[in-house]
């Protein structure tokens, strides 16, 4: 797999994760509504920024970023979620998506290191650091 292919797979997975976060944000119900509604918005805003950075990095490497929903669904390692509304099921789904993204990013880090691409390695490494912290916080929240 080339670095651009790895980045496109990561981009596709981030896009599906982003839309899943939007669904959680819109559809959350119950006593945790206020805190999770805000938290999911924070997470999808972060994901939106990463998506743009990934697409621009692919272009910088003279690749072409995936940009259609059908391409995202085909290339993504994250499945679209449907009809999640409760606090535990939404948080669990988000945590599963984040765990998959962390693993994918580690794979892209290996590709970037192999290509001697420090810029991509820095971008991805920074994203992993932020996502690991967010995942830790969700794990702590779900232990309530």
Coordinates of C-alpha atoms in Angstrom, one line a residue, residues 56-113:
X56 CA -4.7 18.6 1.8
X57 CA -1.8 16.3 2.7
X58 CA -2.9 13.9 0.0
X59 CA -2.9 16.8 -2.5
X60 CA 0.5 17.9 -1.3
X61 CA 1.8 14.4 -2.0
X62 CA 0.3 14.8 -5.5
X63 CA -2.5 12.4 -4.9
X64 CA -6.2 12.8 -5.2
X65 CA -8.4 12.7 -2.1
X66 CA -11.5 10.6 -2.1
X67 CA -14.5 12.9 -2.1
X68 CA -17.7 10.9 -2.7
X69 CA -19.9 9.2 -0.1
X70 CA -19.8 6.0 -2.1
X71 CA -16.0 6.0 -2.2
X72 CA -15.9 6.7 1.6
X73 CA -18.2 3.8 2.4
X74 CA -16.2 1.5 0.2
X75 CA -12.8 2.4 1.6
X76 CA -13.7 3.0 5.2
X77 CA -12.9 0.6 8.0
X78 CA -15.6 2.2 10.1
X79 CA -19.2 1.3 9.3
X80 CA -22.0 3.8 9.3
X81 CA -24.2 3.6 12.4
X82 CA -28.0 3.9 12.5
X83 CA -30.6 4.9 15.0
X84 CA -28.4 5.1 18.1
X85 CA -29.9 7.4 20.7
X86 CA -28.9 6.2 24.2
X87 CA -25.9 7.5 26.1
X88 CA -24.1 4.2 26.5
X89 CA -24.6 2.9 22.9
X90 CA -23.6 6.2 21.4
X91 CA -20.5 6.5 23.5
X92 CA -19.5 2.9 22.9
X93 CA -19.9 3.4 19.2
X94 CA -17.8 6.5 19.2
X95 CA -15.1 4.8 21.2
X96 CA -15.1 1.8 18.8
X97 CA -14.7 4.3 15.9
X98 CA -11.9 6.1 17.6
X99 CA -10.0 2.9 18.4
X100 CA -10.2 1.9 14.7
X101 CA -8.9 5.4 13.7
X102 CA -6.0 5.2 16.1
X103 CA -5.0 1.8 14.6
X104 CA -5.4 3.1 11.1
X105 CA -3.3 6.1 11.9
X106 CA -0.5 3.9 13.4
X107 CA -0.5 2.1 10.1
X108 CA -0.2 5.3 8.1
X109 CA 2.7 6.4 10.5
X110 CA 4.5 3.2 9.5
X111 CA 4.0 4.1 5.8
X112 CA 5.1 7.7 6.4
X113 CA 8.2 6.6 8.3

